[in-house]
mmCIF file with all atom_site columns, C-alpha atoms in Angstrom:
data_model
loop_
_atom_site.group_PDB
_atom_site.id
_atom_site.type_symbol
_atom_site.label_atom_id
_atom_site.label_alt_id
_atom_site.label_comp_id
_atom_site.label_asym_id
_atom_site.label_entity_id
_atom_site.label_seq_id
_atom_site.pdbx_PDB_ins_code
_atom_site.Cartn_x
_atom_site.Cartn_y
_atom_site.Cartn_z
_atom_site.occupancy
_atom_site.B_iso_or_equiv
_atom_site.pdbx_formal_charge
_atom_site.auth_seq_id
_atom_site.auth_comp_id
_atom_site.auth_asym_id
_atom_site.auth_atom_id
_atom_site.pdbx_PDB_model_num
ATOM 1   C CA . MET A 1 1   ? 9.342   -12.973 -15.109 1.00 0.00 ? 1   MET A CA 1
ATOM 2   C CA . ALA A 1 2   ? 11.440  -12.782 -11.998 1.00 0.00 ? 2   ALA A CA 1
ATOM 3   C CA . GLU A 1 3   ? 13.624  -15.498 -10.643 1.00 0.00 ? 3   GLU A CA 1
ATOM 4   C CA . GLU A 1 4   ? 11.851  -18.521 -8.993  1.00 0.00 ? 4   GLU A CA 1
ATOM 5   C CA . ILE A 1 5   ? 11.600  -18.425 -5.241  1.00 0.00 ? 5   ILE A CA 1
ATOM 6   C CA . THR A 1 6   ? 10.423  -20.864 -2.639  1.00 0.00 ? 6   THR A CA 1
ATOM 7   C CA . TYR A 1 7   ? 7.247   -20.731 -0.609  1.00 0.00 ? 7   TYR A CA 1
ATOM 8   C CA . ALA A 1 8   ? 9.479   -19.928 2.370   1.00 0.00 ? 8   ALA A CA 1
ATOM 9   C CA . ASP A 1 9   ? 10.749  -16.786 0.498   1.00 0.00 ? 9   ASP A CA 1
ATOM 10  C CA . PHE A 1 10  ? 7.102   -15.688 -0.260  1.00 0.00 ? 10  PHE A CA 1
ATOM 11  C CA . ASP A 1 11  ? 6.043   -16.317 3.359   1.00 0.00 ? 11  ASP A CA 1
ATOM 12  C CA . ARG A 1 12  ? 8.574   -13.771 4.570   1.00 0.00 ? 12  ARG A CA 1
ATOM 13  C CA . VAL A 1 13  ? 6.752   -10.984 2.780   1.00 0.00 ? 13  VAL A CA 1
ATOM 14  C CA . ASP A 1 14  ? 4.079   -9.879  5.114   1.00 0.00 ? 14  ASP A CA 1
ATOM 15  C CA . ILE A 1 15  ? 1.143   -8.595  2.980   1.00 0.00 ? 15  ILE A CA 1
ATOM 16  C CA . ARG A 1 16  ? -1.877  -7.398  4.916   1.00 0.00 ? 16  ARG A CA 1
ATOM 17  C CA . VAL A 1 17  ? -5.179  -5.783  4.170   1.00 0.00 ? 17  VAL A CA 1
ATOM 18  C CA . GLY A 1 18  ? -6.021  -2.413  5.595   1.00 0.00 ? 18  GLY A CA 1
ATOM 19  C CA . THR A 1 19  ? -8.358  0.545   5.197   1.00 0.00 ? 19  THR A CA 1
ATOM 20  C CA . ILE A 1 20  ? -7.279  4.005   4.129   1.00 0.00 ? 20  ILE A CA 1
ATOM 21  C CA . ILE A 1 21  ? -8.553  6.363   6.894   1.00 0.00 ? 21  ILE A CA 1
ATOM 22  C CA . GLU A 1 22  ? -6.641  9.588   5.805   1.00 0.00 ? 22  GLU A CA 1
ATOM 23  C CA . VAL A 1 23  ? -5.460  11.060  2.568   1.00 0.00 ? 23  VAL A CA 1
ATOM 24  C CA . SER A 1 24  ? -3.458  14.318  1.866   1.00 0.00 ? 24  SER A CA 1
ATOM 25  C CA . PRO A 1 25  ? -1.508  15.860  -0.908  1.00 0.00 ? 25  PRO A CA 1
ATOM 26  C CA . PHE A 1 26  ? 2.136   15.340  -1.119  1.00 0.00 ? 26  PHE A CA 1
ATOM 27  C CA . PRO A 1 27  ? 3.351   18.303  -3.105  1.00 0.00 ? 27  PRO A CA 1
ATOM 28  C CA . GLU A 1 28  ? 6.994   17.730  -2.162  1.00 0.00 ? 28  GLU A CA 1
ATOM 29  C CA . ALA A 1 29  ? 7.078   14.417  -4.076  1.00 0.00 ? 29  ALA A CA 1
ATOM 30  C CA . ARG A 1 30  ? 9.136   14.177  -7.178  1.00 0.00 ? 30  ARG A CA 1
ATOM 31  C CA . LYS A 1 31  ? 6.221   12.468  -8.932  1.00 0.00 ? 31  LYS A CA 1
ATOM 32  C CA . PRO A 1 32  ? 2.497   13.223  -8.106  1.00 0.00 ? 32  PRO A CA 1
ATOM 33  C CA . ALA A 1 33  ? 1.576   11.271  -4.993  1.00 0.00 ? 33  ALA A CA 1
ATOM 34  C CA . PHE A 1 34  ? -0.651  11.191  -1.966  1.00 0.00 ? 34  PHE A CA 1
ATOM 35  C CA . LYS A 1 35  ? 0.154   10.569  1.656   1.00 0.00 ? 35  LYS A CA 1
ATOM 36  C CA . LEU A 1 36  ? -2.098  7.765   3.188   1.00 0.00 ? 36  LEU A CA 1
ATOM 37  C CA . VAL A 1 37  ? -2.797  6.692   6.580   1.00 0.00 ? 37  VAL A CA 1
ATOM 38  C CA . ILE A 1 38  ? -3.912  3.019   6.533   1.00 0.00 ? 38  ILE A CA 1
ATOM 39  C CA . ASP A 1 39  ? -5.553  1.101   9.300   1.00 0.00 ? 39  ASP A CA 1
ATOM 40  C CA . PHE A 1 40  ? -4.051  -2.364  9.629   1.00 0.00 ? 40  PHE A CA 1
ATOM 41  C CA . GLY A 1 41  ? -6.241  -3.476  12.646  1.00 0.00 ? 41  GLY A CA 1
ATOM 42  C CA . PRO A 1 42  ? -5.488  -3.667  16.358  1.00 0.00 ? 42  PRO A CA 1
ATOM 43  C CA . ASP A 1 43  ? -2.284  -5.738  16.229  1.00 0.00 ? 43  ASP A CA 1
ATOM 44  C CA . ILE A 1 44  ? -0.507  -3.678  13.524  1.00 0.00 ? 44  ILE A CA 1
ATOM 45  C CA . GLY A 1 45  ? -2.093  -0.224  13.987  1.00 0.00 ? 45  GLY A CA 1
ATOM 46  C CA . THR A 1 46  ? -1.957  2.553   11.493  1.00 0.00 ? 46  THR A CA 1
ATOM 47  C CA . LYS A 1 47  ? 0.869   2.981   9.102   1.00 0.00 ? 47  LYS A CA 1
ATOM 48  C CA . LYS A 1 48  ? 1.767   5.783   6.636   1.00 0.00 ? 48  LYS A CA 1
ATOM 49  C CA . SER A 1 49  ? 2.413   5.257   2.986   1.00 0.00 ? 49  SER A CA 1
ATOM 50  C CA . SER A 1 50  ? 3.219   7.601   -0.128  1.00 0.00 ? 50  SER A CA 1
ATOM 51  C CA . ALA A 1 51  ? 1.545   6.341   -3.150  1.00 0.00 ? 51  ALA A CA 1
ATOM 52  C CA . GLN A 1 52  ? 1.835   7.637   -6.795  1.00 0.00 ? 52  GLN A CA 1
ATOM 53  C CA . ILE A 1 53  ? -1.953  7.042   -7.435  1.00 0.00 ? 53  ILE A CA 1
ATOM 54  C CA . THR A 1 54  ? -3.091  10.403  -8.520  1.00 0.00 ? 54  THR A CA 1
ATOM 55  C CA . VAL A 1 55  ? -4.184  9.502   -12.011 1.00 0.00 ? 55  VAL A CA 1
ATOM 56  C CA . HIS A 1 56  ? -6.976  7.051   -11.112 1.00 0.00 ? 56  HIS A CA 1
ATOM 57  C CA . TYR A 1 57  ? -7.819  8.105   -7.616  1.00 0.00 ? 57  TYR A CA 1
ATOM 58  C CA . THR A 1 58  ? -8.918  11.309  -5.692  1.00 0.00 ? 58  THR A CA 1
ATOM 59  C CA . PRO A 1 59  ? -8.598  11.773  -1.976  1.00 0.00 ? 59  PRO A CA 1
ATOM 60  C CA . GLU A 1 60  ? -12.382 11.322  -1.515  1.00 0.00 ? 60  GLU A CA 1
ATOM 61  C CA . SER A 1 61  ? -12.572 8.046   -3.586  1.00 0.00 ? 61  SER A CA 1
ATOM 62  C CA . LEU A 1 62  ? -9.695  6.556   -1.294  1.00 0.00 ? 62  LEU A CA 1
ATOM 63  C CA . ILE A 1 63  ? -11.186 7.114   2.142   1.00 0.00 ? 63  ILE A CA 1
ATOM 64  C CA . GLY A 1 64  ? -12.675 3.758   3.293   1.00 0.00 ? 64  GLY A CA 1
ATOM 65  C CA . ARG A 1 65  ? -11.054 1.692   0.425   1.00 0.00 ? 65  ARG A CA 1
ATOM 66  C CA . GLN A 1 66  ? -9.371  -1.500  1.519   1.00 0.00 ? 66  GLN A CA 1
ATOM 67  C CA . VAL A 1 67  ? -5.834  -1.937  0.050   1.00 0.00 ? 67  VAL A CA 1
ATOM 68  C CA . LEU A 1 68  ? -3.026  -4.468  0.171   1.00 0.00 ? 68  LEU A CA 1
ATOM 69  C CA . GLY A 1 69  ? 0.232   -3.406  1.720   1.00 0.00 ? 69  GLY A CA 1
ATOM 70  C CA . VAL A 1 70  ? 3.683   -4.925  2.722   1.00 0.00 ? 70  VAL A CA 1
ATOM 71  C CA . VAL A 1 71  ? 3.975   -4.095  6.390   1.00 0.00 ? 71  VAL A CA 1
ATOM 72  C CA . ASN A 1 72  ? 7.434   -5.739  7.083   1.00 0.00 ? 72  ASN A CA 1
ATOM 73  C CA . PHE A 1 73  ? 9.646   -3.710  4.918   1.00 0.00 ? 73  PHE A CA 1
ATOM 74  C CA . PRO A 1 74  ? 11.744  -1.078  6.897   1.00 0.00 ? 74  PRO A CA 1
ATOM 75  C CA . PRO A 1 75  ? 10.636  2.551   6.908   1.00 0.00 ? 75  PRO A CA 1
ATOM 76  C CA . ARG A 1 76  ? 11.531  4.482   3.805   1.00 0.00 ? 76  ARG A CA 1
ATOM 77  C CA . GLN A 1 77  ? 12.174  8.237   3.861   1.00 0.00 ? 77  GLN A CA 1
ATOM 78  C CA . ILE A 1 78  ? 10.643  9.964   0.852   1.00 0.00 ? 78  ILE A CA 1
ATOM 79  C CA . GLY A 1 79  ? 11.604  13.612  1.176   1.00 0.00 ? 79  GLY A CA 1
ATOM 80  C CA . PRO A 1 80  ? 10.081  14.952  4.365   1.00 0.00 ? 80  PRO A CA 1
ATOM 81  C CA . PHE A 1 81  ? 7.821   11.856  4.662   1.00 0.00 ? 81  PHE A CA 1
ATOM 82  C CA . ARG A 1 82  ? 8.471   8.714   6.302   1.00 0.00 ? 82  ARG A CA 1
ATOM 83  C CA . SER A 1 83  ? 6.601   5.759   4.586   1.00 0.00 ? 83  SER A CA 1
ATOM 84  C CA . ASP A 1 84  ? 6.032   2.665   6.824   1.00 0.00 ? 84  ASP A CA 1
ATOM 85  C CA . VAL A 1 85  ? 4.280   0.399   4.390   1.00 0.00 ? 85  VAL A CA 1
ATOM 86  C CA . LEU A 1 86  ? 4.384   -0.287  0.683   1.00 0.00 ? 86  LEU A CA 1
ATOM 87  C CA . THR A 1 87  ? 0.853   0.035   -0.810  1.00 0.00 ? 87  THR A CA 1
ATOM 88  C CA . LEU A 1 88  ? 0.557   -2.534  -3.645  1.00 0.00 ? 88  LEU A CA 1
ATOM 89  C CA . GLY A 1 89  ? -0.631  -1.843  -7.162  1.00 0.00 ? 89  GLY A CA 1
ATOM 90  C CA . PHE A 1 90  ? -0.269  -2.623  -10.846 1.00 0.00 ? 90  PHE A CA 1
ATOM 91  C CA . GLU A 1 91  ? 0.768   -0.219  -13.716 1.00 0.00 ? 91  GLU A CA 1
ATOM 92  C CA . ASP A 1 92  ? -2.070  0.207   -16.352 1.00 0.00 ? 92  ASP A CA 1
ATOM 93  C CA . GLU A 1 93  ? -1.220  0.405   -20.086 1.00 0.00 ? 93  GLU A CA 1
ATOM 94  C CA . ASN A 1 94  ? 0.046   3.979   -19.600 1.00 0.00 ? 94  ASN A CA 1
ATOM 95  C CA . GLY A 1 95  ? 2.090   3.368   -16.503 1.00 0.00 ? 95  GLY A CA 1
ATOM 96  C CA . ALA A 1 96  ? -0.414  4.762   -13.993 1.00 0.00 ? 96  ALA A CA 1
ATOM 97  C CA . ILE A 1 97  ? -0.901  2.810   -10.785 1.00 0.00 ? 97  ILE A CA 1
ATOM 98  C CA . VAL A 1 98  ? -4.179  0.784   -10.126 1.00 0.00 ? 98  VAL A CA 1
ATOM 99  C CA . LEU A 1 99  ? -4.402  -0.256  -6.490  1.00 0.00 ? 99  LEU A CA 1
ATOM 100 C CA . ALA A 1 100 ? -4.383  -4.001  -5.548  1.00 0.00 ? 100 ALA A CA 1
ATOM 101 C CA . ALA A 1 101 ? -7.519  -4.608  -3.446  1.00 0.00 ? 101 ALA A CA 1
ATOM 102 C CA . VAL A 1 102 ? -9.678  -7.395  -1.985  1.00 0.00 ? 102 VAL A CA 1
ATOM 103 C CA . GLU A 1 103 ? -12.972 -8.302  -3.795  1.00 0.00 ? 103 GLU A CA 1
ATOM 104 C CA . GLN A 1 104 ? -15.009 -8.529  -0.605  1.00 0.00 ? 104 GLN A CA 1
ATOM 105 C CA . PRO A 1 105 ? -14.413 -6.716  2.672   1.00 0.00 ? 105 PRO A CA 1
ATOM 106 C CA . VAL A 1 106 ? -12.204 -8.462  5.198   1.00 0.00 ? 106 VAL A CA 1
ATOM 107 C CA . PRO A 1 107 ? -11.007 -7.463  8.777   1.00 0.00 ? 107 PRO A CA 1
ATOM 108 C CA . ASN A 1 108 ? -8.141  -5.094  8.766   1.00 0.00 ? 108 ASN A CA 1
ATOM 109 C CA . GLY A 1 109 ? -4.808  -6.725  9.351   1.00 0.00 ? 109 GLY A CA 1
ATOM 110 C CA . ARG A 1 110 ? -5.662  -10.088 7.775   1.00 0.00 ? 110 ARG A CA 1
ATOM 111 C CA . LYS A 1 111 ? -2.548  -11.647 6.162   1.00 0.00 ? 111 LYS A CA 1
ATOM 112 C CA . MET A 1 112 ? -2.481  -12.597 2.538   1.00 0.00 ? 112 MET A CA 1
ATOM 113 C CA . MET A 1 113 ? -2.429  -16.310 2.247   1.00 0.00 ? 113 MET A CA 1
#
């Protein structure tokens, strides 16, 4: 378990829900990955993310899926690709990533409470 933090620390992490609207291969990545474009609603807009989720997901299965992302990290350069958001997930028993998601549809851009 990580070090204990305060609610104020947690509140600084801006986790929002968005819908994946585009998926493309990312052959330049060191580990198999997809390039995602995620719609976080009218206030935030679309953001790009690199996600190592090729074990459990296909591009077709990702389009229209709502995911959670940290939208207030600085952009990160991953090879030739600039990732604007950290898409959240968990490792399964074999280390492959399973996306964190909402159980029911919610408007894009809603903040995790």
